[in-house]
Short mmCIF file of C-alpha atoms in Angstrom, two decimals:
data_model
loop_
_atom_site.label_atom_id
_atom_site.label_comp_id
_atom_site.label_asym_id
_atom_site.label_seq_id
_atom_site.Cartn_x
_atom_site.Cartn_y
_atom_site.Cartn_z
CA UNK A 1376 -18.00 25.51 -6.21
CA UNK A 1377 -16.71 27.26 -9.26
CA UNK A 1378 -18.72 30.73 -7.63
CA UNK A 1379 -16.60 29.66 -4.55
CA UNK A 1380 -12.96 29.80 -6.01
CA UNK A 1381 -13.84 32.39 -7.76
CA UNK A 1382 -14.67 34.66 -5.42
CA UNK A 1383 -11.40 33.52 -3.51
CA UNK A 1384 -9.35 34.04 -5.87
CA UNK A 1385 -10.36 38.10 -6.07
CA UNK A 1386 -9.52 37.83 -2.68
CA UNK A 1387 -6.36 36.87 -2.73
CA UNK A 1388 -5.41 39.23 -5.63
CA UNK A 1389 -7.07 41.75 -3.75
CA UNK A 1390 -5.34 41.13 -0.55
CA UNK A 1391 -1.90 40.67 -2.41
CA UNK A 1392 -2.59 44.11 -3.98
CA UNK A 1393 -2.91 45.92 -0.92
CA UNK A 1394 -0.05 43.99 1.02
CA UNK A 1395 2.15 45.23 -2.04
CA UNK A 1396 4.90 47.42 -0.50
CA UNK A 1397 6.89 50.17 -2.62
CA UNK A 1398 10.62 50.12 -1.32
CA UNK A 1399 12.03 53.54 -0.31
CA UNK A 1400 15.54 53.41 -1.49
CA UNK A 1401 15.19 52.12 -4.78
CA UNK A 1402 17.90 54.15 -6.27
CA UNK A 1403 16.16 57.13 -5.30
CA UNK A 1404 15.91 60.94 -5.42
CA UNK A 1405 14.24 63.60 -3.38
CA UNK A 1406 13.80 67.33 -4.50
CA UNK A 1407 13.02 69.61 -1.24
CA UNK A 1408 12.37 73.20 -1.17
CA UNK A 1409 14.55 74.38 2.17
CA UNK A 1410 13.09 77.91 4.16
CA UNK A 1411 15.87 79.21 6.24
CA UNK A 1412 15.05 80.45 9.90
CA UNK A 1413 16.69 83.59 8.66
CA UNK A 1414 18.67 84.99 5.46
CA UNK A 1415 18.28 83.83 2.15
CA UNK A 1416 15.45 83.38 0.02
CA UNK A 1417 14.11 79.71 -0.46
CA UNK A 1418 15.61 77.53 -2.46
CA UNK A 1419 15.61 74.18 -4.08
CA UNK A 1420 18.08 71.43 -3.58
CA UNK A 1421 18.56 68.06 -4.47
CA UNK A 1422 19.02 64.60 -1.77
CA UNK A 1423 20.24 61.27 -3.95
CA UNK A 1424 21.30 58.01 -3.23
CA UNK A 1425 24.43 57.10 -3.55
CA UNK A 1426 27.26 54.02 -3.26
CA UNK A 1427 26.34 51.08 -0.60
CA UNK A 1428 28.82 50.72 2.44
CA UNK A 1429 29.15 47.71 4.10
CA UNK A 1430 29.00 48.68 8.21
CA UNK A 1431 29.28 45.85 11.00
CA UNK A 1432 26.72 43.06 9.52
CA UNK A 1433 24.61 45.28 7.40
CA UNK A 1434 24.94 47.08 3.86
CA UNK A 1435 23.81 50.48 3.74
CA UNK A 1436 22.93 53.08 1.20
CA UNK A 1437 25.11 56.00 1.61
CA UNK A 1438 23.28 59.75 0.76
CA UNK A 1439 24.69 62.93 0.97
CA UNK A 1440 22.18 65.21 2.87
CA UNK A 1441 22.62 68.82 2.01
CA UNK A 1442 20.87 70.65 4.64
CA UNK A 1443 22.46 69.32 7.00
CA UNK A 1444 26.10 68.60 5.29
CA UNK A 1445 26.71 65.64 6.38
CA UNK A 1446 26.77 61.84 4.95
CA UNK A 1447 23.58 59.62 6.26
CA UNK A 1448 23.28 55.47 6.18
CA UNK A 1449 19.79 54.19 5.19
CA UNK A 1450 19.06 50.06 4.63
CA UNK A 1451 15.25 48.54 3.92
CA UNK A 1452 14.08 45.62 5.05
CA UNK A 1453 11.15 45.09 2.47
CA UNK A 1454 9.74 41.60 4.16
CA UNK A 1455 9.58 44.00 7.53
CA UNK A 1456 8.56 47.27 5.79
CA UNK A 1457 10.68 48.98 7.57
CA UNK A 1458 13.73 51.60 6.81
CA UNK A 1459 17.05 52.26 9.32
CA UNK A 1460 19.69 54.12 10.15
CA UNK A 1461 23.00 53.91 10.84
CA UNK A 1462 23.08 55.80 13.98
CA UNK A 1463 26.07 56.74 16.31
CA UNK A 1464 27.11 52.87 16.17
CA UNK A 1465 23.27 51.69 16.54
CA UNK A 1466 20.84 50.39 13.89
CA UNK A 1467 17.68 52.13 14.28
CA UNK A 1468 14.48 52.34 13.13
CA UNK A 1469 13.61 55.52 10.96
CA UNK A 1470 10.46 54.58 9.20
CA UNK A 1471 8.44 51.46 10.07
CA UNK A 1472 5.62 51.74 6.96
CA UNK A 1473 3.57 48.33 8.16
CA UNK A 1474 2.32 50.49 11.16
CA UNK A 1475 -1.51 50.86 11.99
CA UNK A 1476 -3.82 52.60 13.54
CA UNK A 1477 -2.92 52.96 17.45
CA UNK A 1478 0.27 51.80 16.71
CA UNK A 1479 3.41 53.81 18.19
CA UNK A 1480 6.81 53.91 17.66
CA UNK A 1481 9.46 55.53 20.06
CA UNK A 1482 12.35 57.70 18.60
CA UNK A 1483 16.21 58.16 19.72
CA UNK A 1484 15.65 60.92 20.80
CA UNK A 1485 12.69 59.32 23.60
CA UNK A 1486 10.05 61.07 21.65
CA UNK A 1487 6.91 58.54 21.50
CA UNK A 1488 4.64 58.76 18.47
CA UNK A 1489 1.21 57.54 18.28
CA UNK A 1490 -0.26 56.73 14.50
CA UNK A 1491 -3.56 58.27 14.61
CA UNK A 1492 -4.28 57.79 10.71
CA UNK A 1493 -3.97 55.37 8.07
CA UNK A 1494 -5.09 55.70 4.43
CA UNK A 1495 -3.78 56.35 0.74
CA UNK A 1496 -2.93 59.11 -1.71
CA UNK A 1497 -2.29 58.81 -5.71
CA UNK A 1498 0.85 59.39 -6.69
CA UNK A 1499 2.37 59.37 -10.37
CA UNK A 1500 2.24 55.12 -10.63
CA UNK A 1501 -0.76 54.50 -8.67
CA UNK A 1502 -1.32 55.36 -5.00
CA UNK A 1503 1.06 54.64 -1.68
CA UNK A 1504 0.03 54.27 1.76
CA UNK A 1505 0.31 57.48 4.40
CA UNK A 1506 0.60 57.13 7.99
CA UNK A 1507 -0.25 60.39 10.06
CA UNK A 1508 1.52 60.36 13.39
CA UNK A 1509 1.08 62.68 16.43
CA UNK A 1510 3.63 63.43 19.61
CA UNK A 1511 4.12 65.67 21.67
CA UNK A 1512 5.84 67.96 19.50
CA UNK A 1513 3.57 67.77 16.42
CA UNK A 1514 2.44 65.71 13.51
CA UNK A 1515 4.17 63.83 10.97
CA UNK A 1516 3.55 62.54 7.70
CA UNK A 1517 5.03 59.55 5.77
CA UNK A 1518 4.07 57.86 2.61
CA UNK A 1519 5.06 54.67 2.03
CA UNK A 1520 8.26 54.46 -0.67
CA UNK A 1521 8.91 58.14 -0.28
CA UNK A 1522 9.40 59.07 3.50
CA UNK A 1523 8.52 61.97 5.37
CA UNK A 1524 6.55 64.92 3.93
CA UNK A 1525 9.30 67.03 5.28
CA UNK A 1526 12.96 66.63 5.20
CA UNK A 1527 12.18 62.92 3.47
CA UNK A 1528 14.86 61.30 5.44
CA UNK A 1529 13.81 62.52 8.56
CA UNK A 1530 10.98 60.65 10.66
CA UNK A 1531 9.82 62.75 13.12
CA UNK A 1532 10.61 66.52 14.76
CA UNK A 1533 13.68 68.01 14.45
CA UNK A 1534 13.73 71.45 16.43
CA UNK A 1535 16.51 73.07 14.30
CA UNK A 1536 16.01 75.43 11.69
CA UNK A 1537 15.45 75.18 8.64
CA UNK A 1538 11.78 74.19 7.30
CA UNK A 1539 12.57 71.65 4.53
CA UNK A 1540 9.25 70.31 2.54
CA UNK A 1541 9.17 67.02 -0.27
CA UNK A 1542 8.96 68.45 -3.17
CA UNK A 1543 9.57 65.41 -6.15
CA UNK A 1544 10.04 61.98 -5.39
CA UNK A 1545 12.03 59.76 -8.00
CA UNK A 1546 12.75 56.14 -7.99
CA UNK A 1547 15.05 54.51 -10.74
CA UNK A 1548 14.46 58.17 -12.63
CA UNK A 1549 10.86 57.81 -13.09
CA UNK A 1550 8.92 60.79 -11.23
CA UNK A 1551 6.57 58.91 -8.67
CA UNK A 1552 5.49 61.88 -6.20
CA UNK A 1553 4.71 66.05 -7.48
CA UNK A 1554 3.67 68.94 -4.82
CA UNK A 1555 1.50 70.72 -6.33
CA UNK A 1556 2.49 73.20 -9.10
CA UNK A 1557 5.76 71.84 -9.36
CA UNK A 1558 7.70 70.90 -12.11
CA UNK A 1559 9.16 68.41 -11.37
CA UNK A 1560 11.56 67.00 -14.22
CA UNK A 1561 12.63 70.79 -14.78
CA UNK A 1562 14.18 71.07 -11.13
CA UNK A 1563 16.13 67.80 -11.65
CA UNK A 1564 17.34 68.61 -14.90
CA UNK A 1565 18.55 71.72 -13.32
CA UNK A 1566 19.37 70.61 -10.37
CA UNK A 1567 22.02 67.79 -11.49
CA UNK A 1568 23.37 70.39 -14.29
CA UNK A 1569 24.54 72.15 -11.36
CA UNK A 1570 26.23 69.69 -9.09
CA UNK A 1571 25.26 71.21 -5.87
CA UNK A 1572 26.53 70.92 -2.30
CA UNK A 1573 28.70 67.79 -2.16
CA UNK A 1574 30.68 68.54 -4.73
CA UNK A 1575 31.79 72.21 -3.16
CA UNK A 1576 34.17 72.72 -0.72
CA UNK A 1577 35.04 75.94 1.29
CA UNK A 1578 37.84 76.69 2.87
CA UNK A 1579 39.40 77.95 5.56
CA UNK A 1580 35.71 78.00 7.31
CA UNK A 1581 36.33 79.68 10.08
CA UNK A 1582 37.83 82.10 8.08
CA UNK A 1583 40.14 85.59 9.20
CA UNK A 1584 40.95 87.20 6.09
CA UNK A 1585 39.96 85.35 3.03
CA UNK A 1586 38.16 81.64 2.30
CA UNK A 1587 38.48 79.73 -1.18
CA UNK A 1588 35.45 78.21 -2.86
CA UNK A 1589 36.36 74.98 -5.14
CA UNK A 1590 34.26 73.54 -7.14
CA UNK A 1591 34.81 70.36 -9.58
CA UNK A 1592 32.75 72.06 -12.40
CA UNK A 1593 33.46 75.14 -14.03
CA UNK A 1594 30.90 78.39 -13.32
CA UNK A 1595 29.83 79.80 -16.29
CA UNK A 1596 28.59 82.69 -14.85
CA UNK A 1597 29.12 82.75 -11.39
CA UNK A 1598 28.06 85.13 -8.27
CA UNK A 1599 28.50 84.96 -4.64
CA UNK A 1600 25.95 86.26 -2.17
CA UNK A 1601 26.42 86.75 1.47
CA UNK A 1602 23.87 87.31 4.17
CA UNK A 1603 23.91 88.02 7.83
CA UNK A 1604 22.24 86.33 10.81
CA UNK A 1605 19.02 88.77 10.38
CA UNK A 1606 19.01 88.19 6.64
CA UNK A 1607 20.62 91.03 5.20
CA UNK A 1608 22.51 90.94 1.83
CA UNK A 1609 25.96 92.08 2.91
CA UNK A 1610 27.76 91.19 0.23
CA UNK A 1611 27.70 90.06 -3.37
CA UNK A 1612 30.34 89.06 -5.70
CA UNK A 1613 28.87 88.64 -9.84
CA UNK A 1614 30.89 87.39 -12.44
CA UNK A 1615 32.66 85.06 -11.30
CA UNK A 1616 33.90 82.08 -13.64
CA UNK A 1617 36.00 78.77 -13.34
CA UNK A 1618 36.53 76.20 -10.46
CA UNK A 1619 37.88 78.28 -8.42
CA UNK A 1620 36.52 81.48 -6.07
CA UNK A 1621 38.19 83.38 -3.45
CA UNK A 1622 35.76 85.58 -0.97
CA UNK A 1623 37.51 88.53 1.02
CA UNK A 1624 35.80 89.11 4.17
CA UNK A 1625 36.05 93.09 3.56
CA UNK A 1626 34.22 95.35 6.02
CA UNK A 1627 31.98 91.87 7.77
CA UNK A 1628 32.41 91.78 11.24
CA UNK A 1629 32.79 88.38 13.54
CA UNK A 1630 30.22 86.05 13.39
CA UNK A 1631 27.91 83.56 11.70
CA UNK A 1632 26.46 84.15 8.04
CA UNK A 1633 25.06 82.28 4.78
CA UNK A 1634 26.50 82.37 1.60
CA UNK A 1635 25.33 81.25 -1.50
CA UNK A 1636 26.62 80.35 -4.62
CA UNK A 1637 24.70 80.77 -7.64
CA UNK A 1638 25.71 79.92 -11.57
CA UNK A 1639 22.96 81.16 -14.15
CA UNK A 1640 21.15 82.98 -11.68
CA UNK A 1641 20.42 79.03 -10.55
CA UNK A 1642 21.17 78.04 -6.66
CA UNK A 1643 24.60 75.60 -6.40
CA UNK A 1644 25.38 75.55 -2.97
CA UNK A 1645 24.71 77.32 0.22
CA UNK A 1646 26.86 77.18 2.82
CA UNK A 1647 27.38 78.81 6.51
CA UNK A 1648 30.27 80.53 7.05
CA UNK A 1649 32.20 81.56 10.34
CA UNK A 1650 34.31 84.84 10.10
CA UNK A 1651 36.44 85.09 13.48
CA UNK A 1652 39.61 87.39 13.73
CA UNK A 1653 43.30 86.16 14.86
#
């Protein structure tokens, strides 16, 4: 009898072990590494969560995504194990981490994925469930309390430049996922010195003659590159200091191009610019 309960009670820990889940958005922090189709070098930028908004019935945690530019809704149903999104009025399914084997899971976008995988890797605290799923258009990779291998808030195939990778993972400032050869509590430190992308605005954008880049830290010691759509340097502007930069389009023709905005010689925004005459 006493063998008996003993060996269920191993069970039990051992089954509670495994069916422990690792929420996503525990006040977390994702460090990509972002390959434009064309123009600039790669670069480094940071995602983090932000303040919770309160939309229709749910509560959502509001991030800034900087590839993109835009302002994304994310809410976790731990008992579920599964992660939404606020999505043009609908609550959707992004990540659904109790899926197994065979499972699939349909996209809004109509894209059906099939999970073709299921196992584990180590990460910083321990190890985390992956789930390797397969479409149509490719193969994705999650880990469970992280997200996507890729852009980390994205589930599945975006055709749209650019490449983004995961590079760090943090959760409540303790560094839970490393690519390799990356360092990781270096590029936070660095990146939150430099408060990148939301806190920059640009403007006019189109721009005619001139466009004014604000920041709400100073620049030390500032410069301003500019590339064009088959990634050639076009122009470059060094230093620059203050809160406050204004770019004269010169000689640059009509069109689409990237700038960048660096402080240090460190990456603090980088934007796409319009230049369009009257």
């Amino acid at each position: 009898m006493k063998k008996t309960l003993i060996y269920l009670f191993l069970f039990v820990n051992i089954w509670a072990t495994k069916a422990e889940y690792h929420p996503m958005l525990n006040n977390p922090k994702w460090i990509i590494r972002v390959y434009p189709f064309i123009g600039p070098e790669p670069y480094f930028d940071i995602i983090s969560g932000g303040n919770e908004v309160t939309i229709g019935s749910f509560t959502y945690l509001k991030i800034y995504d900087p590839v993109y530019q835009q302002d994304l809704y994310f809410r976790e149903d731990v008992n579920t194990k599964k992660v939404f999104q606020y999505l043009e009025g609908n609550d959707v399914v992004v990540f659904d981490f109790s899926l197994e084997v065979s499972d699939t899971i349909t996209f809004e976008n109509g894209i059906t994925y099939t999970v073709t995988s299921v196992s584990e890797i180590s990460v910083n605290d321990g190890t985390r469930k992956t789930i390797l799923l397969n479409s149509v258009l490719g193969s994705e990779y999650w880990v469970e309390g992280i997200g996507s291998l890729g852009h980390p808030l994205i589930s599945h195939i975006v055709l749209s430049e650019p490449t983004v990778t995961l590079s760090c993972n943090f959760q409540n400032d303790i560094n839970i996922y490393s690519a390799l050869n990356v360092d990781c509590e270096n590029l936070l430190k660095i990146n939150t010195n430099n408060k990148i992308s939301s806190d920059i605005k640009l403007f006019p954008n189109p721009l005619t003659i001139e466009t004014t880049i604000e920041l709400k830290e100073h620049l030390k010691n500032g410069s301003v590159k500019i590339f064009n759509s088959v990634g050639q340097l076009v122009m470059e502007l060094k230093n620059k200091n203050g809160r406050r930069i204004i770019v004269n389009r010169g000689n640059l023709t009509d069109g689409v191009y990237n700038l960048q905005l660096f402080d240090s010689n460190v990456l603090v925004a980088n934007r796409k610019i319009v230049i369009q005459s009257q």
